[in-house]
GROMACS .gro file of C-alpha atoms in nm:
model
  375
    1MET     CA    1  -4.161   4.360   4.674
    2TRP     CA    2  -4.339   4.349   4.336
    3ASP     CA    3  -4.641   4.147   4.225
    4ASN     CA    4  -4.719   3.972   3.896
    5GLN     CA    5  -4.823   4.303   3.735
    6GLY     CA    6  -4.507   4.485   3.838
    7ARG     CA    7  -4.689   4.684   4.110
    8LEU     CA    8  -4.513   4.780   4.432
    9VAL     CA    9  -4.599   4.599   4.755
   10SER     CA   10  -4.455   4.798   5.043
   11PHE     CA   11  -4.495   4.819   5.421
   12LYS     CA   12  -4.445   5.194   5.403
   13PHE     CA   13  -4.813   5.237   5.312
   14ILE     CA   14  -4.912   5.067   5.639
   15GLU     CA   15  -4.682   5.307   5.826
   16GLU     CA   16  -4.828   5.608   5.645
   17LEU     CA   17  -5.182   5.494   5.725
   18LEU     CA   18  -5.096   5.466   6.094
   19LYS     CA   19  -4.941   5.816   6.092
   20LEU     CA   20  -5.251   5.959   5.926
   21GLN     CA   21  -5.494   5.793   6.168
   22THR     CA   22  -5.285   5.896   6.469
   23ALA     CA   23  -5.274   6.257   6.351
   24GLU     CA   24  -5.650   6.265   6.288
   25GLY     CA   25  -5.740   6.078   6.607
   26LEU     CA   26  -5.976   5.861   6.401
   27SER     CA   27  -5.947   5.512   6.258
   28LEU     CA   28  -6.066   5.439   5.904
   29GLY     CA   29  -6.239   5.121   6.016
   30ASN     CA   30  -5.928   4.914   6.099
   31ARG     CA   31  -5.736   4.807   6.408
   32LEU     CA   32  -5.394   4.948   6.328
   33LYS     CA   33  -5.196   5.052   6.636
   34GLU     CA   34  -4.831   5.118   6.714
   35ASN     CA   35  -4.763   4.753   6.794
   36HIS     CA   36  -4.877   4.653   6.443
   37VAL     CA   37  -4.599   4.862   6.289
   38HIS     CA   38  -4.331   4.833   6.557
   39PHE     CA   39  -4.367   4.460   6.615
   40GLY     CA   40  -4.005   4.376   6.699
   41ASN     CA   41  -4.089   4.236   7.043
   42GLN     CA   42  -4.396   4.045   6.913
   43ILE     CA   43  -4.259   3.901   6.593
   44MET     CA   44  -4.436   3.566   6.651
   45ASN     CA   45  -4.778   3.717   6.726
   46VAL     CA   46  -5.015   3.578   6.462
   47GLN     CA   47  -5.302   3.807   6.563
   48LEU     CA   48  -5.104   4.122   6.478
   49ALA     CA   49  -5.019   3.983   6.134
   50ALA     CA   50  -5.382   3.886   6.066
   51GLN     CA   51  -5.504   4.236   6.161
   52VAL     CA   52  -5.253   4.402   5.928
   53LEU     CA   53  -5.317   4.165   5.636
   54SER     CA   54  -5.688   4.248   5.636
   55ARG     CA   55  -5.959   4.380   5.407
   56SER     CA   56  -6.019   4.682   5.633
   57VAL     CA   57  -5.659   4.800   5.600
   58ALA     CA   58  -5.675   4.752   5.221
   59GLU     CA   59  -5.996   4.958   5.200
   60ALA     CA   60  -5.843   5.233   5.414
   61ILE     CA   61  -5.544   5.255   5.181
   62ASP     CA   62  -5.780   5.268   4.880
   63ILE     CA   63  -5.973   5.556   5.041
   64CYS     CA   64  -5.652   5.748   5.103
   65ARG     CA   65  -5.537   5.694   4.745
   66ASN     CA   66  -5.861   5.731   4.545
   67ARG     CA   67  -6.090   5.955   4.747
   68LEU     CA   68  -5.852   6.168   4.952
   69GLN     CA   69  -5.585   6.151   4.679
   70LEU     CA   70  -5.303   6.178   4.930
   71PRO     CA   71  -4.959   6.172   4.761
   72GLU     CA   72  -4.819   5.941   5.030
   73PHE     CA   73  -5.043   5.662   4.897
   74ALA     CA   74  -4.965   5.695   4.528
   75GLU     CA   75  -4.898   5.361   4.354
   76SER     CA   76  -5.038   5.162   4.648
   77GLU     CA   77  -5.270   4.944   4.433
   78GLY     CA   78  -5.032   4.649   4.456
   79THR     CA   79  -5.024   4.669   4.835
   80SER     CA   80  -5.405   4.677   4.859
   81ASN     CA   81  -5.431   4.373   4.634
   82PHE     CA   82  -5.166   4.190   4.839
   83LEU     CA   83  -5.359   4.258   5.161
   84ARG     CA   84  -5.688   4.134   5.013
   85ILE     CA   85  -5.538   3.811   4.880
   86PHE     CA   86  -5.383   3.723   5.216
   87ASN     CA   87  -5.696   3.834   5.402
   88ASN     CA   88  -5.901   3.588   5.197
   89SER     CA   89  -5.636   3.321   5.247
   90PHE     CA   90  -5.657   3.367   5.624
   91ASP     CA   91  -6.038   3.337   5.602
   92ILE     CA   92  -6.024   3.014   5.400
   93LEU     CA   93  -5.772   2.857   5.636
   94ASN     CA   94  -5.962   2.966   5.948
   95SER     CA   95  -6.327   2.898   5.857
   96ARG     CA   96  -6.545   2.816   6.155
   97HIS     CA   97  -6.917   2.820   6.082
   98LEU     CA   98  -7.161   2.723   5.810
   99ASN     CA   99  -7.353   3.052   5.833
  100HIS     CA  100  -7.054   3.278   5.778
  101THR     CA  101  -7.042   3.451   5.442
  102GLY     CA  102  -6.781   3.452   5.169
  103TYR     CA  103  -6.454   3.274   5.228
  104LYS     CA  104  -6.519   3.261   5.603
  105SER     CA  105  -6.778   2.987   5.555
  106THR     CA  106  -6.689   2.622   5.607
  107LEU     CA  107  -6.589   2.418   5.302
  108ARG     CA  108  -6.888   2.247   5.138
  109GLU     CA  109  -6.993   2.125   4.797
  110GLU     CA  110  -7.166   2.460   4.739
  111ASN     CA  111  -6.848   2.668   4.768
  112ILE     CA  112  -6.554   2.433   4.719
  113SER     CA  113  -6.522   2.520   4.349
  114GLU     CA  114  -6.504   2.893   4.423
  115VAL     CA  115  -6.254   2.836   4.703
  116ASP     CA  116  -6.045   2.607   4.486
  117ALA     CA  117  -6.033   2.866   4.206
  118PHE     CA  118  -5.919   3.134   4.450
  119CYS     CA  119  -5.653   2.902   4.595
  120GLU     CA  120  -5.511   2.836   4.249
  121ASP     CA  121  -5.495   3.210   4.175
  122ALA     CA  122  -5.342   3.283   4.517
  123VAL     CA  123  -5.073   3.017   4.471
  124GLU     CA  124  -4.988   3.159   4.129
  125TYR     CA  125  -4.976   3.508   4.283
  126ILE     CA  126  -4.742   3.396   4.563
  127ASN     CA  127  -4.511   3.228   4.312
  128SER     CA  128  -4.496   3.552   4.110
  129LEU     CA  129  -4.396   3.781   4.399
  130GLN     CA  130  -4.042   3.915   4.368
  131ILE     CA  131  -3.805   4.102   4.597
  132LEU     CA  132  -3.472   4.276   4.542
  133ARG     CA  133  -3.163   4.077   4.636
  134GLY     CA  134  -2.790   4.110   4.590
  135LYS     CA  135  -2.535   4.345   4.743
  136LYS     CA  136  -2.660   4.645   4.548
  137GLY     CA  137  -3.025   4.545   4.570
  138LYS     CA  138  -3.082   4.558   4.196
  139THR     CA  139  -3.152   4.192   4.122
  140LYS     CA  140  -3.509   4.064   4.149
  141GLN     CA  141  -3.563   3.718   4.294
  142PRO     CA  142  -3.882   3.516   4.354
  143VAL     CA  143  -3.975   3.553   4.719
  144VAL     CA  144  -4.035   3.175   4.748
  145GLU     CA  145  -3.666   3.123   4.663
  146SER     CA  146  -3.535   3.397   4.892
  147PRO     CA  147  -3.430   3.388   5.260
  148ASN     CA  148  -3.776   3.535   5.334
  149GLN     CA  149  -3.954   3.234   5.188
  150THR     CA  150  -4.087   3.061   5.502
  151GLY     CA  151  -4.426   3.231   5.545
  152PHE     CA  152  -4.501   3.237   5.172
  153ILE     CA  153  -4.417   2.869   5.127
  154GLY     CA  154  -4.639   2.788   5.426
  155PHE     CA  155  -4.937   2.971   5.275
  156ARG     CA  156  -4.870   2.811   4.936
  157ALA     CA  157  -4.862   2.460   5.086
  158CYS     CA  158  -5.186   2.513   5.281
  159LEU     CA  159  -5.374   2.662   4.985
  160THR     CA  160  -5.248   2.386   4.755
  161ASN     CA  161  -5.357   2.103   4.984
  162ILE     CA  162  -5.690   2.237   5.111
  163ARG     CA  163  -5.890   2.085   4.824
  164GLN     CA  164  -5.733   1.742   4.871
  165ILE     CA  165  -5.796   1.754   5.245
  166TYR     CA  166  -6.161   1.837   5.181
  167GLU     CA  167  -6.200   1.548   4.936
  168LYS     CA  168  -6.057   1.310   5.198
  169VAL     CA  169  -6.290   1.414   5.479
  170LYS     CA  170  -6.607   1.538   5.308
  171SER     CA  171  -6.792   1.215   5.378
  172TYR     CA  172  -6.730   1.260   5.753
  173VAL     CA  173  -6.800   1.632   5.804
  174GLY     CA  174  -7.160   1.619   5.682
  175GLN     CA  175  -7.369   1.928   5.602
  176ASP     CA  176  -7.173   2.154   5.836
  177GLY     CA  177  -6.872   2.133   5.608
  178LEU     CA  178  -6.502   2.129   5.691
  179LYS     CA  179  -6.405   2.378   5.963
  180THR     CA  180  -6.049   2.455   5.860
  181TYR     CA  181  -5.969   2.631   6.188
  182ALA     CA  182  -5.967   2.285   6.348
  183LEU     CA  183  -5.672   2.184   6.129
  184ASN     CA  184  -5.427   2.420   6.300
  185GLN     CA  185  -5.210   2.327   6.597
  186ASP     CA  186  -5.321   2.601   6.835
  187HIS     CA  187  -5.555   2.385   7.039
  188ILE     CA  188  -5.285   2.124   7.104
  189GLU     CA  189  -5.036   2.398   7.187
  190LEU     CA  190  -5.282   2.553   7.432
  191PHE     CA  191  -5.340   2.216   7.596
  192PHE     CA  192  -4.974   2.131   7.644
  193GLY     CA  193  -4.911   2.488   7.762
  194SER     CA  194  -5.167   2.427   8.034
  195VAL     CA  195  -4.998   2.099   8.122
  196ARG     CA  196  -4.662   2.276   8.157
  197THR     CA  197  -4.808   2.543   8.387
  198ARG     CA  198  -4.940   2.268   8.615
  199LEU     CA  199  -4.588   2.128   8.643
  200GLY     CA  200  -4.400   2.453   8.702
  201SER     CA  201  -4.293   2.498   8.336
  202ASN     CA  202  -4.152   2.145   8.330
  203ASP     CA  203  -4.103   2.036   7.967
  204ASN     CA  204  -4.004   1.680   8.059
  205PRO     CA  205  -4.262   1.541   8.302
  206THR     CA  206  -4.261   1.184   8.418
  207VAL     CA  207  -4.560   0.962   8.341
  208LEU     CA  208  -4.700   1.015   8.690
  209GLN     CA  209  -4.658   1.393   8.669
  210PHE     CA  210  -4.829   1.410   8.331
  211ARG     CA  211  -5.115   1.187   8.446
  212SER     CA  212  -5.169   1.405   8.753
  213ALA     CA  213  -5.173   1.725   8.549
  214TYR     CA  214  -5.403   1.568   8.290
  215LYS     CA  215  -5.655   1.464   8.555
  216LYS     CA  216  -5.662   1.816   8.698
  217LEU     CA  217  -5.721   1.962   8.354
  218LEU     CA  218  -6.004   1.720   8.285
  219THR     CA  219  -6.169   1.828   8.608
  220TYR     CA  220  -6.106   2.199   8.631
  221VAL     CA  221  -5.989   2.350   8.305
  222GLN     CA  222  -6.184   2.466   8.002
  223LEU     CA  223  -5.937   2.578   7.739
  224GLU     CA  224  -6.055   2.913   7.612
  225GLU     CA  225  -5.770   3.163   7.615
  226ALA     CA  226  -5.405   3.149   7.524
  227PRO     CA  227  -5.164   3.168   7.820
  228ASP     CA  228  -4.960   3.490   7.841
  229GLY     CA  229  -4.655   3.475   7.619
  230SER     CA  230  -4.783   3.205   7.387
  231ASN     CA  231  -4.750   3.241   7.011
  232CYS     CA  232  -5.083   3.087   6.915
  233LEU     CA  233  -5.421   3.253   6.898
  234GLY     CA  234  -5.652   3.222   7.194
  235ASN     CA  235  -6.030   3.229   7.182
  236LEU     CA  236  -6.047   3.049   6.846
  237GLU     CA  237  -6.331   2.850   6.987
  238LYS     CA  238  -6.409   2.692   7.321
  239VAL     CA  239  -6.236   2.356   7.338
  240VAL     CA  240  -6.435   2.192   7.614
  241VAL     CA  241  -6.243   1.932   7.813
  242LEU     CA  242  -6.525   1.900   8.063
  243GLY     CA  243  -6.807   2.154   8.032
  244VAL     CA  244  -6.856   2.231   8.401
  245HIS     CA  245  -6.884   2.587   8.528
  246THR     CA  246  -6.769   2.564   8.892
  247LYS     CA  247  -6.956   2.864   9.034
  248ARG     CA  248  -7.277   2.784   8.848
  249SER     CA  249  -7.266   2.422   8.960
  250LEU     CA  250  -7.214   2.515   9.326
  251ASN     CA  251  -7.499   2.765   9.310
  252TYR     CA  252  -7.727   2.498   9.165
  253ILE     CA  253  -7.628   2.245   9.433
  254ASN     CA  254  -7.681   2.500   9.711
  255GLY     CA  255  -8.013   2.617   9.568
  256ILE     CA  256  -7.888   2.972   9.500
  257GLN     CA  257  -8.072   3.148   9.218
  258GLU     CA  258  -7.859   3.388   9.017
  259GLU     CA  259  -8.009   3.727   8.942
  260LYS     CA  260  -7.918   3.948   8.650
  261ARG     CA  261  -7.843   4.293   8.780
  262VAL     CA  262  -7.848   4.606   8.564
  263ARG     CA  263  -7.653   4.907   8.686
  264GLU     CA  264  -7.869   5.218   8.668
  265VAL     CA  265  -7.672   5.534   8.598
  266PHE     CA  266  -7.974   5.766   8.603
  267SER     CA  267  -8.281   5.708   8.818
  268SER     CA  268  -8.507   5.943   8.621
  269GLU     CA  269  -8.534   6.133   8.293
  270THR     CA  270  -8.501   6.461   8.484
  271GLU     CA  271  -8.168   6.351   8.627
  272PHE     CA  272  -8.049   6.256   8.278
  273GLU     CA  273  -8.151   6.596   8.134
  274GLN     CA  274  -7.975   6.772   8.421
  275GLU     CA  275  -7.660   6.579   8.341
  276LEU     CA  276  -7.676   6.700   7.981
  277GLU     CA  277  -7.723   7.060   8.092
  278ASP     CA  278  -7.418   7.035   8.318
  279GLU     CA  279  -7.203   6.935   8.020
  280ASN     CA  280  -7.208   7.296   7.888
  281ILE     CA  281  -7.169   7.172   7.530
  282THR     CA  282  -7.401   7.360   7.294
  283GLU     CA  283  -7.524   7.253   6.954
  284GLU     CA  284  -7.355   7.559   6.803
  285GLU     CA  285  -7.018   7.441   6.936
  286LEU     CA  286  -7.068   7.097   6.785
  287SER     CA  287  -7.176   7.243   6.450
  288GLU     CA  288  -6.867   7.464   6.441
  289MET     CA  289  -6.644   7.168   6.518
  290ILE     CA  290  -6.806   6.964   6.240
  291GLN     CA  291  -6.744   7.247   5.992
  292ASN     CA  292  -6.375   7.238   6.087
  293PHE     CA  293  -6.341   6.864   6.027
  294THR     CA  294  -6.061   6.778   5.786
  295ALA     CA  295  -6.139   6.586   5.468
  296THR     CA  296  -5.984   6.275   5.623
  297THR     CA  297  -6.205   6.300   5.931
  298GLU     CA  298  -6.519   6.348   5.720
  299VAL     CA  299  -6.439   6.043   5.511
  300GLY     CA  300  -6.349   5.842   5.822
  301VAL     CA  301  -6.678   5.925   5.996
  302GLU     CA  302  -6.873   5.840   5.680
  303TYR     CA  303  -6.687   5.509   5.649
  304LEU     CA  304  -6.767   5.421   6.010
  305ALA     CA  305  -7.133   5.517   5.955
  306ASN     CA  306  -7.149   5.285   5.653
  307ASP     CA  307  -6.991   5.006   5.857
  308LEU     CA  308  -7.250   5.068   6.128
  309VAL     CA  309  -7.547   5.023   5.895
  310GLN     CA  310  -7.386   4.712   5.745
  311ASN     CA  311  -7.400   4.557   6.092
  312MET     CA  312  -7.749   4.696   6.163
  313LYS     CA  313  -7.923   4.593   5.843
  314LYS     CA  314  -7.962   4.226   5.941
  315ASN     CA  315  -8.167   4.331   6.244
  316ILE     CA  316  -8.384   4.599   6.077
  317PHE     CA  317  -8.725   4.465   5.975
  318CYS     CA  318  -8.922   4.791   5.974
  319GLU     CA  319  -8.946   4.937   5.623
  320PHE     CA  320  -8.971   5.295   5.750
  321CYS     CA  321  -8.667   5.249   5.974
  322SER     CA  322  -8.472   5.096   5.688
  323THR     CA  323  -8.557   5.395   5.464
  324GLU     CA  324  -8.441   5.642   5.729
  325LEU     CA  325  -8.118   5.462   5.813
  326ILE     CA  326  -8.000   5.296   5.491
  327THR     CA  327  -7.931   5.421   5.139
  328ILE     CA  328  -7.879   5.170   4.858
  329ASP     CA  329  -7.668   5.293   4.568
  330GLU     CA  330  -7.574   5.056   4.284
  331ASN     CA  331  -7.632   4.751   4.504
  332HIS     CA  332  -7.408   4.899   4.777
  333ILE     CA  333  -7.548   4.976   5.119
  334HIS     CA  334  -7.455   5.313   5.271
  335GLY     CA  335  -7.560   5.509   5.573
  336SER     CA  336  -7.835   5.764   5.511
  337SER     CA  337  -7.773   6.136   5.549
  338PHE     CA  338  -7.935   6.111   5.893
  339ILE     CA  339  -7.693   5.840   6.011
  340ILE     CA  340  -7.391   6.028   5.872
  341ALA     CA  341  -7.503   6.353   6.039
  342LEU     CA  342  -7.561   6.170   6.368
  343SER     CA  343  -7.216   6.010   6.344
  344GLN     CA  344  -7.060   6.351   6.284
  345TYR     CA  345  -7.229   6.495   6.592
  346CYS     CA  346  -7.117   6.196   6.799
  347GLU     CA  347  -6.759   6.240   6.682
  348ALA     CA  348  -6.773   6.614   6.754
  349TYR     CA  349  -6.921   6.553   7.099
  350ILE     CA  350  -6.658   6.295   7.194
  351ARG     CA  351  -6.377   6.524   7.078
  352LYS     CA  352  -6.523   6.816   7.271
  353LYS     CA  353  -6.562   6.598   7.579
  354ILE     CA  354  -6.199   6.488   7.551
  355GLU     CA  355  -6.091   6.850   7.513
  356MET     CA  356  -6.286   6.955   7.823
  357GLU     CA  357  -6.182   6.666   8.043
  358GLY     CA  358  -5.808   6.672   7.990
  359GLY     CA  359  -5.693   6.554   7.649
  360MET     CA  360  -5.618   6.218   7.494
  361GLN     CA  361  -5.479   6.063   7.812
  362TYR     CA  362  -5.819   6.106   7.971
  363ALA     CA  363  -5.984   5.958   7.662
  364LEU     CA  364  -5.776   5.643   7.694
  365LYS     CA  365  -5.897   5.593   8.050
  366MET     CA  366  -6.260   5.692   7.994
  367LYS     CA  367  -6.511   5.416   7.926
  368ILE     CA  368  -6.678   5.472   7.593
  369ASP     CA  369  -7.014   5.348   7.722
  370GLN     CA  370  -7.022   5.631   7.977
  371MET     CA  371  -6.959   5.893   7.709
  372ALA     CA  372  -7.224   5.744   7.480
  373LEU     CA  373  -7.474   5.726   7.765
  374SER     CA  374  -7.419   6.089   7.867
  375PHE     CA  375  -7.459   6.190   7.502
   0.00000   0.00000   0.00000
């Protein structure tokens, strides 16, 4: 596929990114897994598509092309731009809360002009996309006129109509703005999926059967998660049919007071220090492992450290702590040298622990909170 500037848009860059991350044993801040690339059995899974068409994947490809200068990612600018445009489109069409930033925020008078401008550009971009058609694959054809048009036409229709929908309902939504996630059909699909499960997967219930199932749902069910095998996203937001928590209600009626219990792994500081000594991992071993990090691993750890401080900065109010943890360069927030060094030691420790305890299969079974606690 080619965009409006003649740049290549190809899935091969996603495949190459997955190969690189698998070989390094480190993700560049994205969620790519095997099922994102080999999705044949999950072709209707919206969540996989949303995780591939994301800003984090676009940034990872940019790092591989610009900073690592890997030849496999040459001429991938068009793919990165494609991912960003559809990532922002997903955000606009799935906005949930007033306090979210950027395109994830609900539609209001303060941001509708910016959103509308992006939608116009995105629609023009979608119309300009071309793919090769014909028996010899030498003829370019607009993707919206090709057999692969369905998803692109759907995005184009939603982005075209979002402004008109907002104008129709803005007097009703108030200061919270229009939550576009509520416009999708997932909540209805989840509800009727629950009705079907109550009737033994019966798609044609009688009036009495439907009424019986509906009463049970009103009493017992709080729709939160998608049933197994469904094509819609679960956990979009709690759709409360009747907000009653059965166990909590029974405890209240019976006068039982719930206690929050914290599992203590170590009973004393001495026991914790003894656990560290038993690990037999020296600082010299970790330093040697850090020196042998590949360029990709170094960049990946630094990227994850920067992402960490981005999430931490909203909760840091101490000026000294902020100075030690955060570095601001040209209005961009980065992890300080201390945070990057700490992240490198953590990565080295986890890799050494995996090596000692039996390889990657052990790592998949090990709980990360146990490793972090022992560190």
